[in-house]
Amino acid sequence: MTDSFRVAFLGLGVMGGPMAGHLAKAGHGVTVYNRTAAKAEAWAAKHKGTVAATPEEAARDADFVMMCVGNDDDVRQVGGAAMQGMKAGAVLVDHTTASAEVAREMAAAAARRGLAFLDAPVSGGQAGAENGVLTIMVGGDAAAFEKAQPVMAAYGRSVVLMGGSGAGQLTKMVNQICIAGLVQGLSEAMAFAQQAGLDAHKAVDVISKGAAQSWQMENRAKTMLDGKFDFGFAVDWMRKDLAICLNEARRNGAALPVTAVVDQFYGDVQAMGGGRWDTSSLIKRLRR
Amino acid sequence: MTDSFRVAFLGLGVMGGPMAGHLAKAGHGVTVYNRTAAKAEAWAAKHKGTVAATPEEAARDADFVMMCVGNDDDVRQVGGAAMQGMKAGAVLVDHTTASAEVAREMAAAAARRGLAFLDAPVSGGQAGAENGVLTIMVGGDAAAFEKAQPVMAAYGRSVVLMGGSGAGQLTKMVNQICIAGLVQGLSEAMAFAQQAGLDAHKAVDVISKGAAQSWQMENRAKTMLDGKFDFGFAVDWMRKDLAICLNEARRNGAALPVTAVVDQFYGDVQAMGGGRWDTSSLIKRLRR
């Protein structure tokens, strides 16, 4: 049994909603804020939590403020407002996938107010959030991490401090860069298998035991072949994440030639009307 | 205990040598041929086999002729010569990674002589050959496959008939196409992690539990980071295989935009003197 705290959760989307639910289930007193208030009301009714009208109000008296919003601008706006309400010594944990730059900016602003800020993007998707088994990649102060880690454990199976402010976001970028090239390679292979007249499902079974194996092959190759894309991680979100990666690479000088091309390919998928399709929909623009 | 046969093995390279050894260990009478005769003599001394001076001589009286040579031209030359010596009803099994075109050509030539030909490229690398745990992707006649399968089982853990002549080669191409995009994505991610100043080894540990996971990540990410490339599957071989994939795609109309670019990147690695480096050496051309 871990200690119970007063925790605020800002942003009850497909990730934040279930994450906040796990906090309530773990015995913390949870106050929620969501831009669309009806969602917050529904969440609070289900989980016996409290609704706040603004981020400041939600954050007041909280020991920890968790946030899971859309992008850098949301982090600045919602996080900035929350900091207005937070008490000294409280910790703001941002689960948004955002830039390392905004993480450092927020950490500096927090420090000026006697608060701590952790950038803590997650992987594991909606299912990971619902089952409380997310991977959480954290950047920031070690003492703040020590305090927040048991709270994040409510929905994180692997919660790791990667370094100073921004290191969590940078690790998430490494993850997304791996996936971009990998999914494109898998798409080319699956489209080739079909074009060559192979039994492509059988080919996947045969090659998935060796050096071509991947989580994406095991979980997406057959749905790709079957043309199922109405689930998973949306192309619009992936493009947002790849923009963050490409901007960071422009800053730190890393070369991302294939990642940059795959980002363009995802633009093709968006133009096909596939912004909400799963990232494995790259195969659709290869179909002949 | 399976029946024992008279088996010829043509081509005792890093793959063929240990594969032929497993046939001898399984109790088959093995006759070997190798272009460089000294290798054949050494193999025969170790495994109590017989050496033949030519492919024809090796193939004479054999129930099965296995072959593992370099490329399409070698398959035509060595396989064509073997067919001159083979008795009616015998099966020629080609473990070379070659084109689907040469597989169909050889199968037609075999049929004209009352022989059978199976294209049977392998994956699993040198370690897979040495441990007798290769994946074997087979194309050709089902009856010939039924006969040859128990013999191939001496060194194959997964031996699968994928379809008619050429289907084994096409499946191997699907495997290599997956790997090309995947290894490039992983290389960009690892170079980015280092350029960003992350603890890249730790980042690999964290992300290898999720959607970015792959065999390549588990087996090559850390050697990439450490700059170790003097092992594994050589860039020269990968370029040979990718040329086969790109030629086949030109024929069947499949689009391989990233595979084509990664093939060019491997050309850069060759120009850096890295033809014998492992395929994970793609990261070297990204280093800043």
Coordinates of C-alpha atoms in Angstrom, one line a residue:
Chain A
M1 CA 0.0 0.0 0.0
T2 CA 1.4 3.4 -1.0
D3 CA 0.6 6.7 0.6
S4 CA -2.4 8.5 -0.7
F5 CA -2.1 12.1 -2.0
R6 CA -4.2 14.9 -3.3
V7 CA -3.7 14.6 -7.1
A8 CA -5.0 16.8 -9.9
F9 CA -5.4 15.4 -13.4
L10 CA -5.6 17.9 -16.4
G11 CA -6.8 16.5 -19.7
L12 CA -9.1 13.5 -19.8
G13 CA -8.6 12.2 -23.4
V14 CA -8.3 8.6 -24.4
M15 CA -5.0 8.5 -22.4
G16 CA -5.7 10.9 -19.5
G17 CA -9.2 9.5 -18.7
P18 CA -8.1 6.0 -17.9
M19 CA -4.8 7.2 -16.3
A20 CA -6.8 9.4 -13.9
G21 CA -9.1 6.4 -13.2
H22 CA -6.1 4.4 -12.0
L23 CA -5.1 7.2 -9.6
A24 CA -8.6 7.1 -8.1
K25 CA -8.5 3.3 -7.9
A26 CA -5.1 3.5 -6.1
G27 CA -6.8 5.6 -3.3
H28 CA -5.7 9.1 -4.2
G29 CA -8.1 12.0 -3.9
V30 CA -8.4 13.1 -7.5
T31 CA -9.6 16.5 -8.8
V32 CA -10.0 16.7 -12.6
Y33 CA -10.0 19.4 -15.2
N34 CA -10.9 19.0 -18.9
R35 CA -11.4 21.7 -21.5
T36 CA -14.7 20.1 -22.4
A37 CA -16.4 20.2 -19.0
A38 CA -18.9 17.4 -19.7
K39 CA -16.1 14.9 -19.9
A40 CA -14.8 15.9 -16.5
E41 CA -18.4 15.6 -15.1
A42 CA -18.8 12.1 -16.5
W43 CA -15.4 11.1 -15.2
A44 CA -16.1 12.4 -11.7
A45 CA -19.5 10.7 -11.6
K46 CA -17.9 7.4 -12.5
H47 CA -14.8 7.7 -10.2
K48 CA -16.2 9.7 -7.3
G49 CA -13.7 12.5 -8.0
T50 CA -14.0 16.3 -7.9
V51 CA -14.4 18.6 -10.9
A52 CA -12.6 21.9 -11.2
A53 CA -13.5 24.7 -13.5
T54 CA -9.9 25.7 -14.3
P55 CA -6.4 24.2 -14.2
E56 CA -5.6 26.7 -11.3
E57 CA -8.5 25.5 -9.3
A58 CA -7.7 21.8 -9.9
A59 CA -4.1 22.4 -8.9
R60 CA -4.8 24.2 -5.7
D61 CA -3.7 22.1 -2.6
A62 CA -2.6 19.2 -4.9
D63 CA 0.6 17.4 -4.0
F64 CA 0.9 16.3 -7.6
V65 CA -0.6 17.7 -10.8
M66 CA -0.6 15.3 -13.8
M67 CA -1.3 16.6 -17.3
C68 CA -1.9 14.9 -20.6
V69 CA -2.9 17.4 -23.3
G70 CA -2.3 17.8 -27.0
N71 CA 0.8 19.7 -27.9
D72 CA 3.4 22.3 -26.9
D73 CA 0.9 25.1 -26.9
D74 CA -1.5 23.2 -24.7
V75 CA 1.4 22.3 -22.3
R76 CA 2.3 26.0 -22.0
Q77 CA -1.2 27.2 -21.5
V78 CA -2.7 24.5 -19.2
G79 CA 0.6 23.9 -17.4
G80 CA 1.2 27.6 -17.0
A81 CA -2.3 28.1 -15.5
A82 CA -1.8 25.1 -13.2
M83 CA 1.4 26.5 -11.8
Q84 CA -0.5 29.7 -10.8
G85 CA -2.6 27.5 -8.4
M86 CA 0.1 25.0 -7.1
K87 CA 1.4 25.1 -3.6
A88 CA 5.2 25.3 -3.0
G89 CA 6.9 21.9 -3.2
A90 CA 4.2 20.4 -5.4
V91 CA 5.2 18.5 -8.6
L92 CA 3.8 19.0 -12.1
V93 CA 4.1 15.8 -14.2
D94 CA 3.5 16.3 -17.9
H95 CA 2.5 13.1 -19.8
T96 CA 2.0 14.9 -23.1
T97 CA 4.3 14.0 -26.0
A98 CA 5.9 17.4 -26.6
S99 CA 9.2 19.0 -27.4
A100 CA 12.2 18.8 -25.2
E101 CA 12.4 22.6 -25.5
V102 CA 9.0 23.2 -23.9
A103 CA 10.0 20.7 -21.1
R104 CA 13.1 22.8 -20.3
E105 CA 11.0 26.0 -20.5
M106 CA 8.4 24.6 -18.1
A107 CA 11.0 23.2 -15.7
A108 CA 12.7 26.6 -15.5
A109 CA 9.3 28.3 -14.8
A110 CA 8.5 25.7 -12.2
A111 CA 11.8 26.2 -10.4
R112 CA 11.3 30.0 -10.3
R113 CA 8.1 29.3 -8.3
G114 CA 9.5 26.7 -5.9
L115 CA 7.7 23.9 -7.9
A116 CA 9.1 20.9 -9.8
F117 CA 8.3 19.9 -13.3
L118 CA 8.8 16.4 -14.9
D119 CA 8.4 15.7 -18.6
A120 CA 7.0 12.2 -18.7
P121 CA 5.7 11.1 -22.1
V122 CA 4.3 7.6 -22.2
S123 CA 4.1 4.7 -24.6
G124 CA 1.8 1.7 -24.7
G125 CA -1.2 3.4 -26.3
Q126 CA -4.8 3.5 -25.2
A127 CA -4.7 -0.2 -24.2
G128 CA -1.6 0.5 -22.0
A129 CA -3.5 3.4 -20.3
E130 CA -6.6 1.4 -19.7
N131 CA -4.7 -1.6 -18.3
G132 CA -2.3 0.6 -16.3
V133 CA 0.8 -0.8 -17.9
L134 CA 2.3 2.2 -19.6
T135 CA 6.0 2.8 -20.1
I136 CA 6.8 6.3 -18.8
M137 CA 10.0 8.0 -19.9
V138 CA 10.9 10.8 -17.4
G139 CA 13.2 13.8 -17.5
G140 CA 13.8 16.2 -14.6
D141 CA 15.1 16.5 -11.1
A142 CA 15.9 13.2 -9.3
A143 CA 14.3 14.2 -6.0
A144 CA 11.0 15.2 -7.7
F145 CA 11.1 11.9 -9.6
E146 CA 11.5 9.9 -6.4
K147 CA 8.4 11.6 -5.0
A148 CA 6.3 11.2 -8.1
Q149 CA 7.4 7.7 -9.1
P150 CA 5.0 5.8 -6.7
V151 CA 2.1 7.9 -7.9
M152 CA 2.9 7.3 -11.6
A153 CA 3.1 3.6 -10.8
A154 CA -0.7 3.6 -10.6
Y155 CA -0.7 3.4 -14.4
G156 CA 3.0 2.8 -15.3
R157 CA 4.6 -0.6 -15.4
S158 CA 8.0 0.8 -16.3
V159 CA 8.7 4.3 -15.0
V160 CA 12.3 5.4 -15.7
L161 CA 14.2 8.6 -15.1
M162 CA 16.2 9.2 -18.2
G163 CA 18.1 12.3 -17.2
G164 CA 17.5 16.0 -16.8
S165 CA 14.6 18.1 -18.1
G166 CA 13.7 17.1 -21.7
A167 CA 15.3 13.6 -21.5
G168 CA 11.9 12.0 -21.2
Q169 CA 10.7 13.7 -24.4
L170 CA 14.0 12.8 -26.2
T171 CA 13.6 9.2 -25.3
K172 CA 10.0 9.2 -26.7
M173 CA 11.4 10.7 -29.9
V174 CA 13.9 7.8 -30.2
N175 CA 10.9 5.5 -29.9
Q176 CA 9.0 7.2 -32.6
I177 CA 12.0 7.4 -35.0
C178 CA 12.4 3.6 -34.7
I179 CA 8.8 3.1 -35.5
A180 CA 8.7 5.3 -38.6
G181 CA 11.3 3.5 -40.6
L182 CA 10.2 0.1 -39.2
V183 CA 6.5 0.5 -40.2
Q184 CA 7.5 1.8 -43.7
G185 CA 9.8 -1.2 -44.2
L186 CA 7.0 -3.6 -43.0
S187 CA 4.6 -1.8 -45.4
E188 CA 6.9 -2.2 -48.4
A189 CA 7.4 -5.9 -47.5
M190 CA 3.7 -6.6 -47.1
A191 CA 2.7 -4.8 -50.3
F192 CA 5.5 -6.6 -52.1
A193 CA 4.3 -10.0 -50.8
Q194 CA 0.8 -9.3 -52.1
Q195 CA 2.1 -8.0 -55.4
A196 CA 4.3 -11.1 -55.8
G197 CA 1.2 -13.3 -55.3
L198 CA 2.5 -14.9 -52.1
D199 CA 0.4 -16.2 -49.3
A200 CA 1.4 -13.1 -47.3
H201 CA -0.2 -14.2 -44.0
K202 CA 1.9 -17.4 -44.2
A203 CA 5.0 -15.4 -45.1
V204 CA 4.5 -13.3 -42.0
D205 CA 4.3 -16.5 -39.9
V206 CA 7.5 -17.8 -41.4
I207 CA 9.7 -14.7 -41.1
S208 CA 8.4 -13.5 -37.7
K209 CA 10.7 -15.9 -36.0
G210 CA 13.9 -14.4 -37.2
A211 CA 15.9 -11.2 -37.9
A212 CA 12.9 -9.4 -39.5
Q213 CA 10.7 -9.8 -36.3
S214 CA 9.2 -6.8 -34.6
W215 CA 6.3 -5.8 -32.4
Q216 CA 4.8 -4.1 -35.4
M217 CA 5.1 -7.3 -37.5
E218 CA 3.4 -9.3 -34.7
N219 CA 0.6 -6.8 -34.1
R220 CA 0.1 -4.9 -37.4
A221 CA 1.3 -7.0 -40.4
K222 CA -1.9 -9.1 -40.7
T223 CA -4.3 -6.1 -40.1
M224 CA -2.3 -4.3 -42.8
L225 CA -2.8 -7.2 -45.2
D226 CA -6.5 -7.2 -44.4
G227 CA -6.8 -3.5 -44.8
K228 CA -7.9 -2.8 -41.2
F229 CA -6.9 0.7 -40.0
D230 CA -9.7 1.9 -37.8
F231 CA -7.9 1.3 -34.5
G232 CA -4.5 2.0 -32.9
F233 CA -2.3 5.1 -33.1
A234 CA -3.6 7.7 -35.5
V235 CA -1.6 9.1 -38.4
D236 CA -2.4 12.7 -37.2
W237 CA -0.8 12.0 -33.9
M238 CA 2.2 10.4 -35.5
R239 CA 2.8 13.4 -37.7
K240 CA 2.7 15.6 -34.7
D241 CA 5.3 13.4 -33.0
L242 CA 7.5 13.3 -36.1
A243 CA 7.4 17.1 -36.4
I244 CA 8.8 17.2 -32.9
C245 CA 11.5 14.7 -33.8
L246 CA 12.5 16.6 -37.0
N247 CA 12.6 19.9 -35.2
E248 CA 14.8 18.5 -32.5
A249 CA 17.1 16.9 -35.1
R250 CA 17.4 20.3 -36.8
R251 CA 18.6 21.6 -33.4
N252 CA 20.9 18.8 -32.3
G253 CA 22.3 18.1 -35.8
A254 CA 21.1 14.4 -36.1
A255 CA 20.4 13.1 -39.6
L256 CA 17.0 11.6 -40.1
P257 CA 16.7 10.9 -43.9
V258 CA 14.2 8.1 -43.8
T259 CA 12.2 9.5 -40.9
A260 CA 11.8 12.7 -42.9
V261 CA 10.6 10.8 -46.0
V262 CA 8.2 8.7 -43.9
D263 CA 6.8 11.9 -42.4
Q264 CA 6.0 13.0 -46.0
F265 CA 4.4 9.6 -46.7
Y266 CA 2.1 10.1 -43.7
G267 CA 1.2 13.4 -45.3
D268 CA 0.1 11.4 -48.3
V269 CA -2.1 9.3 -46.0
Q270 CA -3.6 12.4 -44.5
A271 CA -4.4 13.6 -48.0
M272 CA -6.1 10.3 -48.7
G273 CA -8.4 11.1 -45.8
G274 CA -6.5 8.8 -43.4
G275 CA -5.6 11.2 -40.5
R276 CA -7.5 9.0 -38.0
W277 CA -6.2 5.7 -39.4
D278 CA -3.6 3.6 -37.6
T279 CA 0.1 4.3 -38.5
S280 CA 0.2 1.0 -40.3
S281 CA -1.9 2.6 -43.0
L282 CA 1.3 3.6 -44.8
I283 CA 0.7 0.4 -46.9
K284 CA -2.3 2.1 -48.5
R285 CA -0.2 4.6 -50.5
L286 CA 1.9 1.6 -51.8
R287 CA -1.1 -0.3 -53.2
R288 CA -1.1 -0.7 -57.0
Chain B
M1 CA 15.1 -41.8 -36.6
T2 CA 14.7 -40.7 -40.3
D3 CA 15.8 -42.8 -43.3
S4 CA 19.3 -42.2 -44.4
F5 CA 20.0 -41.2 -48.0
R6 CA 22.9 -40.5 -50.3
V7 CA 23.2 -36.7 -50.3
A8 CA 25.5 -34.4 -52.2
F9 CA 26.3 -30.9 -50.9
L10 CA 27.7 -28.3 -53.3
G11 CA 29.2 -25.2 -51.7
L12 CA 30.9 -25.3 -48.3
G13 CA 30.9 -21.7 -47.3
V14 CA 30.0 -20.3 -43.8
M15 CA 26.5 -21.6 -44.4
G16 CA 27.0 -24.7 -46.5
G17 CA 29.8 -26.1 -44.4
P18 CA 27.9 -26.5 -41.1
M19 CA 24.7 -27.5 -43.0
A20 CA 26.5 -30.4 -44.7
G21 CA 27.9 -31.3 -41.3
H22 CA 24.4 -31.7 -39.9
L23 CA 23.5 -34.0 -42.7
A24 CA 26.5 -36.2 -41.9
K25 CA 25.6 -36.2 -38.2
A26 CA 22.0 -37.2 -39.1
G27 CA 23.5 -40.4 -40.7
H28 CA 23.3 -39.6 -44.4
G29 CA 26.1 -40.5 -46.7
V30 CA 27.4 -37.1 -47.8
T31 CA 29.5 -36.3 -50.8
V32 CA 30.8 -32.7 -51.1
Y33 CA 31.9 -30.4 -53.8
N34 CA 33.5 -27.0 -53.3
R35 CA 35.1 -24.7 -55.9
T36 CA 38.2 -24.4 -53.7
A37 CA 39.0 -28.1 -53.3
A38 CA 41.0 -27.7 -50.0
K39 CA 37.8 -26.7 -48.2
A40 CA 36.1 -29.9 -49.4
E41 CA 39.1 -32.0 -48.3
A42 CA 39.1 -30.4 -44.8
W43 CA 35.3 -30.9 -44.5
A44 CA 35.5 -34.6 -45.6
A45 CA 38.4 -35.3 -43.2
K46 CA 36.4 -33.9 -40.3
H47 CA 33.0 -35.4 -41.1
K48 CA 34.1 -38.7 -42.7
G49 CA 32.5 -37.7 -46.1
T50 CA 33.5 -38.2 -49.7
V51 CA 35.0 -35.5 -51.9
A52 CA 34.0 -35.1 -55.5
A53 CA 36.0 -33.2 -58.1
T54 CA 33.0 -31.7 -60.0
P55 CA 29.3 -31.1 -59.2
E56 CA 28.3 -33.8 -61.7
E57 CA 30.5 -36.4 -59.9
A58 CA 29.1 -35.3 -56.5
A59 CA 25.5 -35.6 -57.8
R60 CA 25.9 -39.0 -59.4
D61 CA 23.8 -41.6 -57.5
A62 CA 22.6 -39.0 -54.9
D63 CA 19.0 -39.1 -53.8
F64 CA 19.2 -35.4 -52.9
V65 CA 21.6 -32.7 -54.1
M66 CA 21.8 -29.6 -51.8
M67 CA 23.5 -26.4 -53.0
C68 CA 24.5 -23.2 -51.2
V69 CA 26.4 -20.9 -53.5
G70 CA 26.8 -17.2 -54.2
N71 CA 24.4 -15.8 -56.7
D72 CA 22.2 -16.5 -59.8
D73 CA 25.2 -17.2 -62.1
D74 CA 26.6 -19.7 -59.6
V75 CA 23.2 -21.4 -59.3
R76 CA 23.0 -21.7 -63.1
Q77 CA 26.5 -23.0 -63.4
V78 CA 26.8 -25.4 -60.4
G79 CA 23.2 -26.5 -60.5
G80 CA 23.3 -27.0 -64.2
A81 CA 26.4 -29.2 -63.9
A82 CA 24.9 -31.2 -61.1
M83 CA 21.8 -31.9 -63.1
Q84 CA 24.0 -33.5 -65.7
G85 CA 25.0 -36.2 -63.2
M86 CA 21.7 -36.6 -61.3
K87 CA 19.7 -39.8 -61.6
A88 CA 16.0 -39.7 -62.5
G89 CA 13.7 -38.9 -59.6
A90 CA 16.4 -37.1 -57.6
V91 CA 15.8 -33.7 -56.0
L92 CA 18.0 -30.6 -56.3
V93 CA 17.5 -28.3 -53.3
D94 CA 19.0 -24.8 -53.7
H95 CA 19.7 -22.9 -50.4
T96 CA 21.3 -19.9 -52.2
T97 CA 19.5 -16.6 -51.9
A98 CA 18.8 -15.9 -55.6
S99 CA 16.2 -14.5 -57.9
A100 CA 12.7 -16.1 -58.3
E101 CA 13.5 -16.0 -62.1
V102 CA 16.5 -18.3 -61.8
A103 CA 14.4 -20.6 -59.5
R104 CA 11.7 -21.0 -62.2
E105 CA 14.3 -21.5 -64.9
M106 CA 16.1 -24.2 -62.9
A107 CA 12.8 -25.9 -62.0
A108 CA 11.8 -26.0 -65.7
A109 CA 15.2 -27.5 -66.6
A110 CA 15.0 -30.1 -63.9
A111 CA 11.5 -31.1 -65.0
R112 CA 12.7 -31.7 -68.6
R113 CA 15.2 -34.2 -67.2
G114 CA 12.8 -36.0 -64.8
L115 CA 14.3 -34.3 -61.8
A116 CA 12.8 -31.9 -59.2
F117 CA 14.2 -28.5 -58.1
L118 CA 13.3 -26.7 -54.9
D119 CA 14.3 -23.1 -54.2
A120 CA 15.0 -23.1 -50.5
P121 CA 16.7 -19.9 -49.2
V122 CA 17.4 -19.8 -45.5
S123 CA 17.4 -17.3 -42.7
G124 CA 19.1 -17.5 -39.3
G125 CA 22.6 -16.7 -40.4
Q126 CA 25.8 -18.5 -39.6
A127 CA 24.8 -19.2 -36.1
G128 CA 21.5 -20.7 -37.4
A129 CA 23.5 -23.0 -39.7
E130 CA 25.9 -24.0 -37.0
N131 CA 23.2 -24.8 -34.5
G132 CA 20.9 -26.5 -37.2
V133 CA 18.0 -24.1 -36.5
L134 CA 17.6 -22.3 -39.8
T135 CA 14.3 -21.2 -41.2
I136 CA 13.9 -22.6 -44.7
M137 CA 11.4 -21.0 -47.1
V138 CA 10.7 -23.4 -50.0
G139 CA 9.2 -23.0 -53.4
G140 CA 8.4 -25.9 -55.8
D141 CA 6.5 -29.1 -56.3
A142 CA 4.7 -30.4 -53.2
A143 CA 5.7 -34.1 -53.7
A144 CA 9.4 -33.1 -54.0
F145 CA 9.0 -31.0 -50.8
E146 CA 7.5 -33.9 -48.9
K147 CA 10.5 -36.1 -49.9
A148 CA 13.1 -33.4 -49.1
Q149 CA 11.6 -32.0 -45.9
P150 CA 12.9 -34.7 -43.5
V151 CA 16.4 -34.3 -45.0
M152 CA 16.4 -30.5 -44.6
A153 CA 15.2 -31.0 -41.1
A154 CA 18.8 -31.9 -40.2
Y155 CA 19.6 -28.2 -40.2
G156 CA 16.1 -26.5 -40.4
R157 CA 13.9 -25.8 -37.4
S158 CA 11.1 -24.3 -39.5
V159 CA 10.9 -25.8 -43.1
V160 CA 7.9 -24.4 -44.9
L161 CA 6.5 -24.8 -48.4
M162 CA 5.4 -21.4 -49.5
G163 CA 4.1 -22.2 -53.0
G164 CA 5.3 -23.0 -56.5
S165 CA 8.8 -22.5 -57.9
G166 CA 10.2 -19.1 -56.8
A167 CA 7.9 -18.7 -53.8
G168 CA 10.8 -19.5 -51.4
Q169 CA 12.9 -16.8 -52.9
L170 CA 10.0 -14.3 -52.8
T171 CA 9.5 -15.0 -49.1
K172 CA 13.2 -14.4 -48.4
M173 CA 12.8 -11.1 -50.3
V174 CA 9.9 -10.1 -48.0
N175 CA 12.2 -10.8 -45.1
Q176 CA 15.1 -8.6 -46.4
I177 CA 12.7 -5.7 -47.3
C178 CA 11.5 -5.7 -43.7
I179 CA 15.0 -5.6 -42.4
A180 CA 16.2 -2.8 -44.7
G181 CA 13.7 -0.1 -43.5
L182 CA 13.9 -1.4 -39.9
V183 CA 17.6 -1.2 -39.5
Q184 CA 17.7 2.2 -41.1
G185 CA 15.0 3.4 -38.7
L186 CA 16.9 1.9 -35.7
S187 CA 20.2 3.5 -37.0
E188 CA 18.5 7.0 -37.2
A189 CA 17.1 6.5 -33.7
M190 CA 20.4 5.4 -32.1
A191 CA 22.4 8.2 -33.8
F192 CA 19.7 10.7 -32.7
A193 CA 19.9 9.4 -29.1
Q194 CA 23.6 9.9 -29.0
Q195 CA 23.5 13.3 -30.7
A196 CA 20.8 14.3 -28.2
G197 CA 23.1 13.4 -25.3
L198 CA 20.9 10.7 -23.9
D199 CA 22.1 7.5 -22.2
A200 CA 21.3 5.6 -25.3
H201 CA 21.8 2.1 -23.8
K202 CA 19.2 3.0 -21.2
A203 CA 16.9 4.4 -23.8
V204 CA 17.1 1.0 -25.7
D205 CA 16.2 -0.9 -22.5
V206 CA 13.2 1.4 -21.9
I207 CA 11.7 1.3 -25.4
S208 CA 12.4 -2.3 -26.2
K209 CA 9.3 -3.4 -24.3
G210 CA 6.9 -1.6 -26.6
A211 CA 5.8 -0.8 -30.1
A212 CA 9.4 0.0 -31.3
Q213 CA 10.7 -3.5 -30.3
S214 CA 12.4 -5.7 -32.8
W215 CA 14.9 -8.5 -33.1
Q216 CA 17.3 -6.0 -34.6
M217 CA 16.8 -3.7 -31.5
E218 CA 17.4 -6.6 -29.1
N219 CA 20.4 -7.9 -31.0
R220 CA 22.0 -4.9 -32.8
A221 CA 21.1 -1.6 -31.1
K222 CA 23.8 -1.8 -28.4
T223 CA 26.5 -3.1 -30.7
M224 CA 25.6 -0.2 -33.0
L225 CA 26.1 2.3 -30.2
D226 CA 29.4 0.7 -29.3
G227 CA 30.6 0.8 -32.9
K228 CA 31.0 -3.0 -33.3
F229 CA 30.4 -4.2 -36.8
D230 CA 32.9 -7.0 -37.3
F231 CA 30.3 -9.8 -37.2
G232 CA 26.9 -10.8 -38.4
F233 CA 25.5 -10.3 -41.9
A234 CA 27.8 -8.5 -44.3
V235 CA 26.8 -5.3 -46.2
D236 CA 28.0 -6.9 -49.5
W237 CA 25.6 -9.8 -49.0
M238 CA 22.8 -7.4 -48.1
R239 CA 23.3 -5.4 -51.3
K240 CA 23.3 -8.6 -53.3
D241 CA 19.9 -9.5 -51.7
L242 CA 18.5 -6.0 -52.1
A243 CA 19.4 -6.0 -55.8
I244 CA 17.3 -9.2 -56.2
C245 CA 14.4 -7.5 -54.3
L246 CA 14.6 -4.3 -56.4
N247 CA 14.8 -6.3 -59.7
E248 CA 11.8 -8.4 -58.7
A249 CA 9.8 -5.3 -57.7
R250 CA 10.6 -3.8 -61.1
R251 CA 9.0 -6.9 -62.6
N252 CA 6.0 -7.3 -60.4
G253 CA 5.3 -3.6 -60.0
A254 CA 5.7 -3.3 -56.2
A255 CA 6.8 0.1 -54.8
L256 CA 9.9 0.0 -52.6
P257 CA 10.8 3.6 -52.0
V258 CA 12.6 3.3 -48.7
T259 CA 14.2 -0.1 -49.6
A260 CA 15.7 1.6 -52.7
V261 CA 17.1 4.4 -50.6
V262 CA 18.6 2.1 -48.0
D263 CA 20.2 0.1 -50.8
Q264 CA 21.9 3.3 -51.8
F265 CA 22.9 4.0 -48.2
Y266 CA 24.6 0.5 -48.1
G267 CA 26.5 1.7 -51.1
D268 CA 27.8 4.6 -49.0
V269 CA 28.9 2.0 -46.4
Q270 CA 30.7 0.0 -49.1
A271 CA 32.5 3.2 -50.2
M272 CA 33.6 3.7 -46.6
G273 CA 35.3 0.3 -46.8
G274 CA 32.5 -1.5 -44.9
G275 CA 31.5 -4.2 -47.3
R276 CA 32.3 -6.9 -44.7
W277 CA 30.7 -5.0 -41.8
D278 CA 27.4 -6.1 -40.3
T279 CA 24.2 -4.5 -41.8
S280 CA 23.8 -2.5 -38.6
S281 CA 26.8 -0.4 -39.8
L282 CA 24.2 1.9 -41.5
I283 CA 24.6 4.1 -38.4
K284 CA 28.2 4.9 -39.4
R285 CA 27.1 7.1 -42.3
L286 CA 24.8 9.1 -39.9
R287 CA 27.6 9.9 -37.4
R288 CA 28.3 13.6 -37.2

